Amino acid sequence: MIFRENGQYAATYAKDMRIFRLREDRVAVAVLLVVAFVVVPLVANDYWLSSIFTLFLIFSLAALGLNLLTGYCGQLSLGHAAFMAVGAYAAFNFAVRLETPVLFNFIGAGLVTAAAGFVFALPSLRIKGFYLAVTTLSAQFFIEWLFVSFSWFSAGSMMGAIDTPPMRILGWAVETPRDKYLLTLGVVTVLALLAKNLTRGEIGRSWMAIRDLDVAAEIMGVRLFPYKLLAFAVSSFYAGVAGALYAFCYLGSVEVTAFELALSFRLLGMVIIGGLGTIMGSFLGAGFIVLLPIFISITVAAFATRGLTDFLSNLELIVFGGLIIFFLIVEPYGLARLWHTTKEKLRLWPFPY
Amino acid sequence: MVDEFWFAMEVLISGLLQGFMYSLVAIGFVLIIKSSGVFNFAQGSMCLFAALGFVSFWEAGLNFWVALGLALVMMIVLAVVIERVVLRPLVARPPLILFMATIGLAFLLEGLAQALWGTQPHGLELGIPDSPLEGLPVDISQFELFAAAISLLLVLALVIFFHRTRVGRALRAVSDDHEAAMSVGISLQMMWGITWAIAGGVALVAGIMWGTRLGVQYSLTLIVLKALAVLILGGFNSITGAVVAGLIIGGSEKLVEVYLNIIFGIGGVESFFAYALAMFVLLFRPYGLFGDEIIDRV
C-alpha cells in the first residue's frame, strides 16, 4: 500500500507519457536529487566526496553508456575503457590547445569519442556476437598504443602522461572535491535523463528489437546498420564524457594505464551485476563495484592487523570473481530486478498478494 | 641481399614458432566452445593456476613427472568443480551471462592461485636451452622448436581423440546438438566435465610452455589476449583454425613489427596488430577462416 497506483489518473497524453508516472516515483527521485545535490556535499568529508561519490558517479556514467550498447542494443563491447581514454585525451587537448570552456571540452570529448566509436563499430555490419566482442578488443589495444606511442596527443609528454589544467566555469573555479563532485553530478544527471528518454523513444525501441532478435527486427523494418552504429556512437559519447570527467574531476594526472583492459571488464561487470537494459542498474552496479573493494578491505582489516596487503589484493580478486558468479546464478537480471521486486512487494504491502 | 633474406627468414620462423604457442592457448578455448558453447574467458587464468601449481609441486622437491601428474589431477578436480558450481546452475542461460561468469571465474582463479602459491614470479627450467641450433644459416631457438613440437603433438592427439574414440565422438555429438545427444543417452554433465578437464590439461601444457618463456607469474593470464585474436581469425570452433591462425598471426606480426620499426621507426605495433589483422579478415569471412557459419532463422 506504500506504492499506490489507484486514483492516479493521467488526464492528458503528456501526463501519461512522462518519465515517472507515479507520484511516489517522482517524490523518490526528487528526494534523491536533493540528497545528492544538497545533503551529500554538506555532510560528506573530502575523502568520501572525491574517492567514493565522484568515482561512483563517473563509473555510473560509463556503465550507463555501456548499458545502452550492451543492455539495450545487445552489442558487446570489451573496449570501453579505451573510449574513456579517448574522451580524457580529447578533453585535455581541447583545454590545452584551444582553451575552450570546460563544458564545451566535455561535450567535444564526447563527440570525438562518438566518432571513434563509430569507426570501430563499422565491422558490426558483418560481424556478430562474440566475434564482434573480440574485435572490439582491437579498439582497446589500438587506442592504448596510439596514446603511448605518439606524444602529440599528450601535448609532448612521454608515455601519454598528462596533467589536467584547472577548470573554471563562468567564474566558478572548480577546485575542491566538493566543486568537482557537483560538476560531475550535474553532468551525470543531465546525461542520465537524456539516456532515459532515449530508451523510451523510437531509438531505444529499435535498439531493443535488434537486441532481442536482429533478423526479426530487420523484417519489421528496423534498419540494423544505422541503429547499431548509433548505439555505438551514443555509447561512446557517454564513455567519452565519463573519461573526461575521470581525468579532470578524479585523477588529475592521467596515464594511459588508467584505462587498461581491466577497466573495460569492470564496466561490463557493473552493467551485468546492476542489470542489463536498465538505467538504474548502471548506477546500482557502479555503486556495488566501487564499494566492494573498500568493503572487503575494511572487513579484512577488522580481523587482521598487518602484513596482509598481498593476501588482501588476492582476496579481493577471489571475492569479486565469486560474487560475479554468485549474482549471475542467483539474480541474472541484476540488482535492478531486486528493486523491481521490492516495488512489487511495496505495492501490495501489508498483504501478501 | 642474402643476409637480408636470412634475416627475414629468421624473423618469420621465430614468429611461426611463437604462433604455435599462441595456438596452444587458443585450442583450450576452442575445446570448450565446441562442446558447450561457452566462451571461456578464464582459460588464461587456468594456465596461470596450472603452471603455478605445477611449479610449486616441483619446487617442493617432487619428481618432475609426479608434479606434472599432480597438477593434471588438480586441473581435473577443478574442471569437475567448475562444472558443478558454475556451469550447472547456469545451463540454458544466454551466452553473454555464461561469458560473464567465466570472467568472474578468471578473477577468482587468479586470486586463488596467487593466494595459494604466492605472487612472486617462479623461474621454470625444463632443461631445454633457449639457444639457437647450430649448423643452420638462421638462428632457431631449440626451445621454440621443442614447444612447437609439443603443440603439434597435442593437436594430433586431440584430433585423434575427437575422431577415433567413443568419448570423442560423444563430445562432438554434444557440440552438434545438445538435445539430440542427450536423447541418445549421452550425459551432458559428464561430457562437459570431460571437456573442461581436457581444457585444463591443455592449459597446463600451455602454462608450462609460456611459463618457461616468461616465468610463471601473473602476466601468464595476459597471453589470453593474443589467443583471442587467433581464435576469431581461425574461427571459434575449429582446432585446425586455431593452429593455422596461430601461425598466420605469429609469423606476420613479427615481420610487421620488425620491418615497421626498421622502415618507419614505429614500435609496439605487436600489441594490436593481431587484432587489426583478425578484424580485417572477419570483414570478409565473418566466422573466421575455418569457423562454422551461423545461420539465423526466425
PDB file of C-alpha atoms in Angstrom, chain B residues 23-285:
ATOM      1  CA  SER B  23      47.530 -21.802 -30.833  1.00  0.00           C
ATOM      2  CA  LEU B  24      48.289 -23.864 -27.750  1.00  0.00           C
ATOM      3  CA  VAL B  25      46.261 -21.389 -25.711  1.00  0.00           C
ATOM      4  CA  ALA B  26      43.623 -20.877 -28.387  1.00  0.00           C
ATOM      5  CA  ILE B  27      42.938 -24.628 -28.533  1.00  0.00           C
ATOM      6  CA  GLY B  28      41.802 -24.522 -24.928  1.00  0.00           C
ATOM      7  CA  PHE B  29      39.110 -22.018 -25.931  1.00  0.00           C
ATOM      8  CA  VAL B  30      38.077 -23.982 -28.975  1.00  0.00           C
ATOM      9  CA  LEU B  31      37.604 -27.180 -26.968  1.00  0.00           C
ATOM     10  CA  ILE B  32      35.157 -25.564 -24.586  1.00  0.00           C
ATOM     11  CA  ILE B  33      33.279 -23.597 -27.210  1.00  0.00           C
ATOM     12  CA  LYS B  34      32.940 -26.701 -29.325  1.00  0.00           C
ATOM     13  CA  SER B  35      31.413 -28.849 -26.677  1.00  0.00           C
ATOM     14  CA  SER B  36      29.443 -26.433 -24.535  1.00  0.00           C
ATOM     15  CA  GLY B  37      29.181 -23.211 -26.486  1.00  0.00           C
ATOM     16  CA  VAL B  38      30.735 -21.339 -23.575  1.00  0.00           C
ATOM     17  CA  PHE B  39      33.214 -18.626 -24.395  1.00  0.00           C
ATOM     18  CA  ASN B  40      35.657 -19.397 -21.608  1.00  0.00           C
ATOM     19  CA  PHE B  41      37.491 -16.240 -20.734  1.00  0.00           C
ATOM     20  CA  ALA B  42      39.125 -17.995 -17.771  1.00  0.00           C
ATOM     21  CA  GLN B  43      41.441 -20.041 -19.995  1.00  0.00           C
ATOM     22  CA  GLY B  44      44.386 -17.743 -19.262  1.00  0.00           C
ATOM     23  CA  SER B  45      43.773 -17.896 -15.540  1.00  0.00           C
ATOM     24  CA  MET B  46      43.607 -21.664 -15.833  1.00  0.00           C
ATOM     25  CA  CYS B  47      47.055 -21.553 -17.443  1.00  0.00           C
ATOM     26  CA  LEU B  48      48.340 -19.499 -14.533  1.00  0.00           C
ATOM     27  CA  PHE B  49      46.644 -21.749 -11.993  1.00  0.00           C
ATOM     28  CA  ALA B  50      48.010 -24.926 -13.570  1.00  0.00           C
ATOM     29  CA  ALA B  51      51.530 -23.610 -14.080  1.00  0.00           C
ATOM     30  CA  LEU B  52      51.778 -22.130 -10.586  1.00  0.00           C
ATOM     31  CA  GLY B  53      50.543 -25.383  -9.095  1.00  0.00           C
ATOM     32  CA  PHE B  54      52.991 -27.424 -11.129  1.00  0.00           C
ATOM     33  CA  VAL B  55      55.956 -25.209 -10.290  1.00  0.00           C
ATOM     34  CA  SER B  56      55.104 -25.257  -6.609  1.00  0.00           C
ATOM     35  CA  PHE B  57      54.848 -29.049  -6.554  1.00  0.00           C
ATOM     36  CA  TRP B  58      58.109 -29.316  -8.423  1.00  0.00           C
ATOM     37  CA  GLU B  59      59.898 -26.848  -6.175  1.00  0.00           C
ATOM     38  CA  ALA B  60      58.620 -28.725  -3.154  1.00  0.00           C
ATOM     39  CA  GLY B  61      61.015 -31.476  -4.211  1.00  0.00           C
ATOM     40  CA  LEU B  62      58.710 -33.811  -6.079  1.00  0.00           C
ATOM     41  CA  ASN B  63      59.817 -35.696  -9.156  1.00  0.00           C
ATOM     42  CA  PHE B  64      59.042 -33.866 -12.424  1.00  0.00           C
ATOM     43  CA  TRP B  65      56.503 -36.445 -13.596  1.00  0.00           C
ATOM     44  CA  VAL B  66      54.854 -36.732 -10.199  1.00  0.00           C
ATOM     45  CA  ALA B  67      54.447 -32.961 -10.101  1.00  0.00           C
ATOM     46  CA  LEU B  68      53.031 -32.998 -13.621  1.00  0.00           C
ATOM     47  CA  GLY B  69      50.599 -35.761 -12.695  1.00  0.00           C
ATOM     48  CA  LEU B  70      49.539 -33.955  -9.532  1.00  0.00           C
ATOM     49  CA  ALA B  71      48.953 -30.750 -11.465  1.00  0.00           C
ATOM     50  CA  LEU B  72      46.897 -32.667 -14.006  1.00  0.00           C
ATOM     51  CA  VAL B  73      44.774 -34.246 -11.282  1.00  0.00           C
ATOM     52  CA  MET B  74      44.335 -30.798  -9.788  1.00  0.00           C
ATOM     53  CA  MET B  75      43.063 -29.425 -13.095  1.00  0.00           C
ATOM     54  CA  ILE B  76      40.642 -32.333 -13.459  1.00  0.00           C
ATOM     55  CA  VAL B  77      39.260 -31.721  -9.987  1.00  0.00           C
ATOM     56  CA  LEU B  78      38.992 -28.039 -10.831  1.00  0.00           C
ATOM     57  CA  ALA B  79      37.099 -28.877 -14.011  1.00  0.00           C
ATOM     58  CA  VAL B  80      34.607 -31.007 -12.120  1.00  0.00           C
ATOM     59  CA  VAL B  81      34.116 -28.302  -9.510  1.00  0.00           C
ATOM     60  CA  ILE B  82      33.598 -25.639 -12.182  1.00  0.00           C
ATOM     61  CA  GLU B  83      31.056 -27.817 -13.937  1.00  0.00           C
ATOM     62  CA  ARG B  84      29.149 -28.413 -10.695  1.00  0.00           C
ATOM     63  CA  VAL B  85      29.289 -24.985  -9.153  1.00  0.00           C
ATOM     64  CA  VAL B  86      29.315 -22.599 -12.082  1.00  0.00           C
ATOM     65  CA  LEU B  87      28.015 -24.252 -15.217  1.00  0.00           C
ATOM     66  CA  ARG B  88      25.241 -26.474 -13.953  1.00  0.00           C
ATOM     67  CA  PRO B  89      23.228 -23.667 -12.353  1.00  0.00           C
ATOM     68  CA  LEU B  90      23.685 -21.560 -15.465  1.00  0.00           C
ATOM     69  CA  VAL B  91      22.501 -24.117 -18.008  1.00  0.00           C
ATOM     70  CA  ALA B  92      20.334 -22.619 -20.756  1.00  0.00           C
ATOM     71  CA  ARG B  93      21.183 -19.035 -19.865  1.00  0.00           C
ATOM     72  CA  PRO B  94      22.136 -16.602 -22.636  1.00  0.00           C
ATOM     73  CA  PRO B  95      25.753 -16.885 -23.829  1.00  0.00           C
ATOM     74  CA  LEU B  96      26.544 -13.401 -22.543  1.00  0.00           C
ATOM     75  CA  ILE B  97      25.741 -14.459 -18.989  1.00  0.00           C
ATOM     76  CA  LEU B  98      27.960 -17.527 -19.270  1.00  0.00           C
ATOM     77  CA  PHE B  99      30.741 -15.401 -20.731  1.00  0.00           C
ATOM     78  CA  MET B 100      30.462 -13.006 -17.807  1.00  0.00           C
ATOM     79  CA  ALA B 101      30.524 -15.942 -15.407  1.00  0.00           C
ATOM     80  CA  THR B 102      33.817 -17.072 -16.891  1.00  0.00           C
ATOM     81  CA  ILE B 103      35.183 -13.548 -16.445  1.00  0.00           C
ATOM     82  CA  GLY B 104      34.241 -13.881 -12.788  1.00  0.00           C
ATOM     83  CA  LEU B 105      35.909 -17.275 -12.796  1.00  0.00           C
ATOM     84  CA  ALA B 106      39.051 -15.732 -14.283  1.00  0.00           C
ATOM     85  CA  PHE B 107      39.284 -13.245 -11.409  1.00  0.00           C
ATOM     86  CA  LEU B 108      38.593 -15.975  -8.887  1.00  0.00           C
ATOM     87  CA  LEU B 109      41.216 -18.369 -10.220  1.00  0.00           C
ATOM     88  CA  GLU B 110      43.820 -15.620 -10.459  1.00  0.00           C
ATOM     89  CA  GLY B 111      43.234 -14.654  -6.859  1.00  0.00           C
ATOM     90  CA  LEU B 112      43.095 -18.255  -5.698  1.00  0.00           C
ATOM     91  CA  ALA B 113      46.297 -19.279  -7.472  1.00  0.00           C
ATOM     92  CA  GLN B 114      48.205 -16.354  -6.037  1.00  0.00           C
ATOM     93  CA  ALA B 115      46.733 -16.766  -2.575  1.00  0.00           C
ATOM     94  CA  LEU B 116      47.737 -20.436  -2.537  1.00  0.00           C
ATOM     95  CA  TRP B 117      51.179 -20.207  -4.088  1.00  0.00           C
ATOM     96  CA  GLY B 118      52.281 -16.607  -3.679  1.00  0.00           C
ATOM     97  CA  THR B 119      52.665 -13.731  -6.083  1.00  0.00           C
ATOM     98  CA  GLN B 120      56.400 -13.788  -6.727  1.00  0.00           C
ATOM     99  CA  PRO B 121      57.443 -14.990 -10.177  1.00  0.00           C
ATOM    100  CA  HIS B 122      58.880 -18.502 -10.407  1.00  0.00           C
ATOM    101  CA  GLY B 123      61.537 -19.378 -12.896  1.00  0.00           C
ATOM    102  CA  LEU B 124      60.861 -22.587 -14.784  1.00  0.00           C
ATOM    103  CA  GLU B 125      63.668 -24.509 -16.456  1.00  0.00           C
ATOM    104  CA  LEU B 126      62.799 -27.609 -18.428  1.00  0.00           C
ATOM    105  CA  GLY B 127      66.394 -28.333 -19.370  1.00  0.00           C
ATOM    106  CA  ILE B 128      65.973 -27.318 -22.979  1.00  0.00           C
ATOM    107  CA  PRO B 129      68.269 -24.399 -23.793  1.00  0.00           C
ATOM    108  CA  ASP B 130      66.724 -21.285 -25.319  1.00  0.00           C
ATOM    109  CA  SER B 131      69.786 -21.029 -27.545  1.00  0.00           C
ATOM    110  CA  PRO B 132      69.981 -21.348 -31.341  1.00  0.00           C
ATOM    111  CA  LEU B 133      70.545 -24.638 -33.086  1.00  0.00           C
ATOM    112  CA  GLU B 134      73.958 -24.909 -34.665  1.00  0.00           C
ATOM    113  CA  GLY B 135      74.797 -25.540 -38.277  1.00  0.00           C
ATOM    114  CA  LEU B 136      71.878 -23.633 -39.807  1.00  0.00           C
ATOM    115  CA  PRO B 137      72.022 -20.358 -41.731  1.00  0.00           C
ATOM    116  CA  VAL B 138      69.322 -18.922 -39.425  1.00  0.00           C
ATOM    117  CA  ASP B 139      69.018 -18.769 -35.662  1.00  0.00           C
ATOM    118  CA  ILE B 140      66.245 -21.040 -34.463  1.00  0.00           C
ATOM    119  CA  SER B 141      65.812 -21.447 -30.741  1.00  0.00           C
ATOM    120  CA  GLN B 142      65.829 -25.055 -29.586  1.00  0.00           C
ATOM    121  CA  PHE B 143      63.208 -24.281 -27.014  1.00  0.00           C
ATOM    122  CA  GLU B 144      60.861 -22.754 -29.574  1.00  0.00           C
ATOM    123  CA  LEU B 145      61.256 -25.836 -31.745  1.00  0.00           C
ATOM    124  CA  PHE B 146      60.524 -28.038 -28.780  1.00  0.00           C
ATOM    125  CA  ALA B 147      57.432 -26.006 -27.879  1.00  0.00           C
ATOM    126  CA  ALA B 148      56.191 -26.169 -31.445  1.00  0.00           C
ATOM    127  CA  ALA B 149      56.676 -29.938 -31.479  1.00  0.00           C
ATOM    128  CA  ILE B 150      54.741 -30.286 -28.252  1.00  0.00           C
ATOM    129  CA  SER B 151      51.881 -28.194 -29.624  1.00  0.00           C
ATOM    130  CA  LEU B 152      51.766 -30.240 -32.798  1.00  0.00           C
ATOM    131  CA  LEU B 153      51.727 -33.472 -30.806  1.00  0.00           C
ATOM    132  CA  LEU B 154      48.935 -32.131 -28.645  1.00  0.00           C
ATOM    133  CA  VAL B 155      46.863 -31.099 -31.639  1.00  0.00           C
ATOM    134  CA  LEU B 156      47.359 -34.504 -33.257  1.00  0.00           C
ATOM    135  CA  ALA B 157      46.390 -36.243 -30.040  1.00  0.00           C
ATOM    136  CA  LEU B 158      43.271 -34.113 -29.740  1.00  0.00           C
ATOM    137  CA  VAL B 159      42.243 -34.677 -33.325  1.00  0.00           C
ATOM    138  CA  ILE B 160      42.667 -38.425 -32.925  1.00  0.00           C
ATOM    139  CA  PHE B 161      40.785 -38.288 -29.647  1.00  0.00           C
ATOM    140  CA  PHE B 162      37.882 -36.380 -31.184  1.00  0.00           C
ATOM    141  CA  HIS B 163      37.585 -38.552 -34.260  1.00  0.00           C
ATOM    142  CA  ARG B 164      38.614 -42.030 -33.202  1.00  0.00           C
ATOM    143  CA  THR B 165      37.423 -42.593 -29.656  1.00  0.00           C
ATOM    144  CA  ARG B 166      33.991 -43.175 -28.183  1.00  0.00           C
ATOM    145  CA  VAL B 167      34.191 -40.259 -25.788  1.00  0.00           C
ATOM    146  CA  GLY B 168      35.492 -38.009 -28.539  1.00  0.00           C
ATOM    147  CA  ARG B 169      32.521 -38.860 -30.720  1.00  0.00           C
ATOM    148  CA  ALA B 170      30.172 -38.211 -27.834  1.00  0.00           C
ATOM    149  CA  LEU B 171      31.785 -34.824 -27.344  1.00  0.00           C
ATOM    150  CA  ARG B 172      31.262 -33.953 -30.977  1.00  0.00           C
ATOM    151  CA  ALA B 173      27.676 -35.097 -30.744  1.00  0.00           C
ATOM    152  CA  VAL B 174      27.132 -32.788 -27.776  1.00  0.00           C
ATOM    153  CA  SER B 175      28.654 -29.893 -29.646  1.00  0.00           C
ATOM    154  CA  ASP B 176      26.443 -30.537 -32.661  1.00  0.00           C
ATOM    155  CA  ASP B 177      23.172 -30.711 -30.795  1.00  0.00           C
ATOM    156  CA  HIS B 178      22.755 -30.879 -27.041  1.00  0.00           C
ATOM    157  CA  GLU B 179      19.262 -32.247 -27.072  1.00  0.00           C
ATOM    158  CA  ALA B 180      19.833 -34.902 -29.692  1.00  0.00           C
ATOM    159  CA  ALA B 181      22.929 -36.052 -27.826  1.00  0.00           C
ATOM    160  CA  MET B 182      21.007 -36.302 -24.583  1.00  0.00           C
ATOM    161  CA  SER B 183      18.234 -38.237 -26.245  1.00  0.00           C
ATOM    162  CA  VAL B 184      20.632 -40.970 -27.338  1.00  0.00           C
ATOM    163  CA  GLY B 185      21.872 -41.320 -23.798  1.00  0.00           C
ATOM    164  CA  ILE B 186      24.940 -39.130 -23.635  1.00  0.00           C
ATOM    165  CA  SER B 187      25.312 -37.476 -20.268  1.00  0.00           C
ATOM    166  CA  LEU B 188      25.721 -33.771 -20.822  1.00  0.00           C
ATOM    167  CA  GLN B 189      27.214 -33.095 -17.435  1.00  0.00           C
ATOM    168  CA  MET B 190      29.744 -35.871 -17.838  1.00  0.00           C
ATOM    169  CA  MET B 191      30.793 -34.572 -21.237  1.00  0.00           C
ATOM    170  CA  TRP B 192      31.149 -31.012 -20.035  1.00  0.00           C
ATOM    171  CA  GLY B 193      33.250 -32.206 -17.128  1.00  0.00           C
ATOM    172  CA  ILE B 194      35.490 -34.094 -19.547  1.00  0.00           C
ATOM    173  CA  THR B 195      35.837 -31.105 -21.867  1.00  0.00           C
ATOM    174  CA  TRP B 196      36.771 -28.787 -19.059  1.00  0.00           C
ATOM    175  CA  ALA B 197      39.240 -31.363 -17.769  1.00  0.00           C
ATOM    176  CA  ILE B 198      40.868 -31.608 -21.208  1.00  0.00           C
ATOM    177  CA  ALA B 199      40.909 -27.833 -21.480  1.00  0.00           C
ATOM    178  CA  GLY B 200      42.543 -27.826 -18.053  1.00  0.00           C
ATOM    179  CA  GLY B 201      45.186 -30.255 -19.319  1.00  0.00           C
ATOM    180  CA  VAL B 202      45.814 -28.069 -22.362  1.00  0.00           C
ATOM    181  CA  ALA B 203      46.056 -25.090 -20.022  1.00  0.00           C
ATOM    182  CA  LEU B 204      48.674 -26.973 -18.029  1.00  0.00           C
ATOM    183  CA  VAL B 205      50.800 -27.620 -21.110  1.00  0.00           C
ATOM    184  CA  ALA B 206      50.372 -24.054 -22.349  1.00  0.00           C
ATOM    185  CA  GLY B 207      51.106 -22.708 -18.884  1.00  0.00           C
ATOM    186  CA  ILE B 208      54.336 -24.697 -18.628  1.00  0.00           C
ATOM    187  CA  MET B 209      55.481 -23.669 -22.104  1.00  0.00           C
ATOM    188  CA  TRP B 210      54.723 -19.998 -21.630  1.00  0.00           C
ATOM    189  CA  GLY B 211      55.960 -20.189 -18.047  1.00  0.00           C
ATOM    190  CA  THR B 212      59.349 -21.363 -19.270  1.00  0.00           C
ATOM    191  CA  ARG B 213      59.363 -18.411 -21.619  1.00  0.00           C
ATOM    192  CA  LEU B 214      58.101 -15.639 -19.374  1.00  0.00           C
ATOM    193  CA  GLY B 215      58.476 -17.058 -15.883  1.00  0.00           C
ATOM    194  CA  VAL B 216      55.448 -18.386 -14.035  1.00  0.00           C
ATOM    195  CA  GLN B 217      53.692 -15.246 -12.870  1.00  0.00           C
ATOM    196  CA  TYR B 218      50.656 -13.064 -13.198  1.00  0.00           C
ATOM    197  CA  SER B 219      51.418 -11.984 -16.753  1.00  0.00           C
ATOM    198  CA  LEU B 220      50.604 -15.518 -17.928  1.00  0.00           C
ATOM    199  CA  THR B 221      46.945 -14.533 -17.830  1.00  0.00           C
ATOM    200  CA  LEU B 222      47.639 -11.906 -20.477  1.00  0.00           C
ATOM    201  CA  ILE B 223      48.560 -14.422 -23.178  1.00  0.00           C
ATOM    202  CA  VAL B 224      44.844 -14.986 -23.457  1.00  0.00           C
ATOM    203  CA  LEU B 225      44.582 -11.677 -25.224  1.00  0.00           C
ATOM    204  CA  LYS B 226      46.748 -12.828 -28.114  1.00  0.00           C
ATOM    205  CA  ALA B 227      44.982 -16.151 -28.173  1.00  0.00           C
ATOM    206  CA  LEU B 228      41.628 -14.418 -28.599  1.00  0.00           C
ATOM    207  CA  ALA B 229      42.779 -12.798 -31.812  1.00  0.00           C
ATOM    208  CA  VAL B 230      43.997 -16.188 -33.001  1.00  0.00           C
ATOM    209  CA  LEU B 231      40.663 -17.632 -32.021  1.00  0.00           C
ATOM    210  CA  ILE B 232      38.487 -15.277 -34.048  1.00  0.00           C
ATOM    211  CA  LEU B 233      40.806 -15.377 -37.016  1.00  0.00           C
ATOM    212  CA  GLY B 234      40.676 -19.164 -37.116  1.00  0.00           C
ATOM    213  CA  GLY B 235      37.016 -19.459 -36.237  1.00  0.00           C
ATOM    214  CA  PHE B 236      35.591 -20.271 -32.830  1.00  0.00           C
ATOM    215  CA  ASN B 237      35.024 -23.963 -33.302  1.00  0.00           C
ATOM    216  CA  SER B 238      37.915 -25.261 -35.311  1.00  0.00           C
ATOM    217  CA  ILE B 239      41.080 -26.771 -33.893  1.00  0.00           C
ATOM    218  CA  THR B 240      42.689 -26.623 -37.324  1.00  0.00           C
ATOM    219  CA  GLY B 241      41.657 -22.989 -37.489  1.00  0.00           C
ATOM    220  CA  ALA B 242      43.367 -22.275 -34.194  1.00  0.00           C
ATOM    221  CA  VAL B 243      46.637 -23.753 -35.440  1.00  0.00           C
ATOM    222  CA  VAL B 244      46.573 -22.087 -38.858  1.00  0.00           C
ATOM    223  CA  ALA B 245      45.551 -18.728 -37.417  1.00  0.00           C
ATOM    224  CA  GLY B 246      48.236 -19.039 -34.756  1.00  0.00           C
ATOM    225  CA  LEU B 247      50.837 -19.491 -37.469  1.00  0.00           C
ATOM    226  CA  ILE B 248      49.475 -16.620 -39.562  1.00  0.00           C
ATOM    227  CA  ILE B 249      49.394 -14.237 -36.645  1.00  0.00           C
ATOM    228  CA  GLY B 250      52.697 -15.356 -35.172  1.00  0.00           C
ATOM    229  CA  GLY B 251      54.523 -15.042 -38.484  1.00  0.00           C
ATOM    230  CA  SER B 252      53.004 -11.833 -39.765  1.00  0.00           C
ATOM    231  CA  GLU B 253      53.103  -9.871 -36.523  1.00  0.00           C
ATOM    232  CA  LYS B 254      56.833 -10.483 -36.064  1.00  0.00           C
ATOM    233  CA  LEU B 255      57.562  -9.428 -39.641  1.00  0.00           C
ATOM    234  CA  VAL B 256      55.381  -6.336 -39.371  1.00  0.00           C
ATOM    235  CA  GLU B 257      56.841  -5.372 -36.023  1.00  0.00           C
ATOM    236  CA  VAL B 258      60.429  -5.735 -37.169  1.00  0.00           C
ATOM    237  CA  TYR B 259      60.038  -4.055 -40.551  1.00  0.00           C
ATOM    238  CA  LEU B 260      57.799  -1.196 -39.429  1.00  0.00           C
ATOM    239  CA  ASN B 261      60.438  -0.476 -36.853  1.00  0.00           C
ATOM    240  CA  ILE B 262      63.252  -0.563 -39.392  1.00  0.00           C
ATOM    241  CA  ILE B 263      61.470   1.409 -42.080  1.00  0.00           C
ATOM    242  CA  PHE B 264      59.277   3.895 -40.196  1.00  0.00           C
ATOM    243  CA  GLY B 265      60.641   3.693 -36.668  1.00  0.00           C
ATOM    244  CA  ILE B 266      57.203   2.880 -35.254  1.00  0.00           C
ATOM    245  CA  GLY B 267      57.379   0.340 -32.464  1.00  0.00           C
ATOM    246  CA  GLY B 268      54.923  -1.644 -30.367  1.00  0.00           C
ATOM    247  CA  VAL B 269      52.607  -2.481 -33.255  1.00  0.00           C
ATOM    248  CA  GLU B 270      52.698  -6.066 -31.970  1.00  0.00           C
ATOM    249  CA  SER B 271      50.240  -5.112 -29.244  1.00  0.00           C
ATOM    250  CA  PHE B 272      47.320  -4.652 -31.624  1.00  0.00           C
ATOM    251  CA  PHE B 273      48.433  -5.996 -34.982  1.00  0.00           C
ATOM    252  CA  ALA B 274      46.899  -9.417 -34.378  1.00  0.00           C
ATOM    253  CA  TYR B 275      43.519  -7.794 -33.786  1.00  0.00           C
ATOM    254  CA  ALA B 276      43.743  -5.490 -36.749  1.00  0.00           C
ATOM    255  CA  LEU B 277      44.524  -8.482 -38.946  1.00  0.00           C
ATOM    256  CA  ALA B 278      41.722 -10.576 -37.468  1.00  0.00           C
ATOM    257  CA  MET B 279      39.258  -7.719 -37.852  1.00  0.00           C
ATOM    258  CA  PHE B 280      40.218  -7.220 -41.462  1.00  0.00           C
ATOM    259  CA  VAL B 281      39.804 -10.895 -42.288  1.00  0.00           C
ATOM    260  CA  LEU B 282      36.491 -11.069 -40.429  1.00  0.00           C
ATOM    261  CA  LEU B 283      35.124  -8.320 -42.663  1.00  0.00           C
ATOM    262  CA  PHE B 284      35.338 -10.822 -45.497  1.00  0.00           C
ATOM    263  CA  ARG B 285      34.774 -14.022 -43.560  1.00  0.00           C
TER     264      ARG B 285
END
